[in-house]
Amino acid sequence: MREFLIRLSTVAEIKAFVCVATVQPFEVYVSTRWQTVSAKSFMGMFSLDFSGPLRVEMECSEAEYARFHHQAAAFLAPT
């Protein structure tokens, strides 16, 4: 399992992240402390609490992870 943290605060950011997740050839999940949804689902994503960082989880190769992480760079939570 590979993961990274993101922050989303606007409807436009949520839509953009879903578009990035949707083109991945593997399942992508976004989790809060209380729930996990598919990152490819607009309905699921809009049901999350965006007040804190969100955990993005996926099962993929190192190369796929690197590509997705790069594509999602605009949404990464500061560490």
XYZ file of C-alpha atoms in Angstrom:
79
model
C 0.000 0.000 0.000
C 1.354 3.401 -0.979
C -0.003 6.669 0.360
C 0.395 10.423 0.560
C -1.548 13.317 2.101
C -3.480 15.984 0.224
C -5.536 19.051 1.091
C -8.571 20.102 -0.925
C -10.492 23.272 -0.123
C -12.552 24.268 -3.166
C -15.001 22.561 -5.478
C -12.606 23.188 -8.374
C -9.775 21.418 -6.499
C -12.012 18.444 -5.717
C -13.069 18.143 -9.361
C -9.472 18.458 -10.558
C -8.246 15.791 -8.136
C -11.027 13.385 -9.153
C -10.000 13.891 -12.791
C -6.377 13.037 -11.938
C -7.445 9.969 -9.935
C -9.864 8.748 -12.609
C -7.165 8.251 -15.249
C -5.058 6.011 -13.004
C -5.088 2.309 -14.005
C -5.439 1.240 -10.343
C -7.903 1.919 -7.536
C -7.351 5.116 -5.560
C -8.989 5.734 -2.185
C -9.214 8.866 -0.068
C -9.653 8.558 3.690
C -10.462 10.726 6.643
C -10.387 9.489 10.183
C -13.975 8.279 9.822
C -14.522 7.207 6.214
C -12.903 5.946 3.031
C -14.212 6.627 -0.479
C -13.112 6.020 -4.032
C -11.126 8.998 -5.315
C -12.750 8.362 -8.695
C -16.241 9.148 -7.339
C -17.464 12.755 -7.310
C -20.309 11.805 -4.956
C -17.954 10.026 -2.575
C -15.399 12.811 -2.592
C -18.001 15.493 -1.882
C -19.118 13.545 1.206
C -15.728 13.939 2.939
C -14.734 16.387 5.666
C -12.154 18.710 4.074
C -11.152 20.519 7.272
C -7.929 18.500 7.574
C -5.528 16.580 5.388
C -6.847 13.591 3.449
C -4.955 10.318 3.082
C -4.683 9.014 -0.491
C -4.060 5.256 -0.688
C -3.359 2.998 -3.643
C -1.874 -0.388 -4.558
C 0.419 0.196 -7.525
C 3.963 -0.131 -8.759
C 6.694 2.343 -7.826
C 6.596 3.847 -11.335
C 2.799 4.253 -11.219
C 3.059 5.817 -7.766
C 5.728 8.284 -8.918
C 3.628 9.325 -11.931
C 0.438 9.749 -9.874
C 2.269 11.607 -7.085
C 3.690 14.010 -9.694
C 0.255 14.526 -11.280
C -1.248 15.220 -7.839
C 1.545 17.590 -6.767
C -0.751 20.639 -6.719
C -2.874 18.985 -4.010
C -0.135 17.664 -1.687
C -0.454 18.675 1.955
C 2.531 20.574 3.292
C 4.692 18.451 5.547
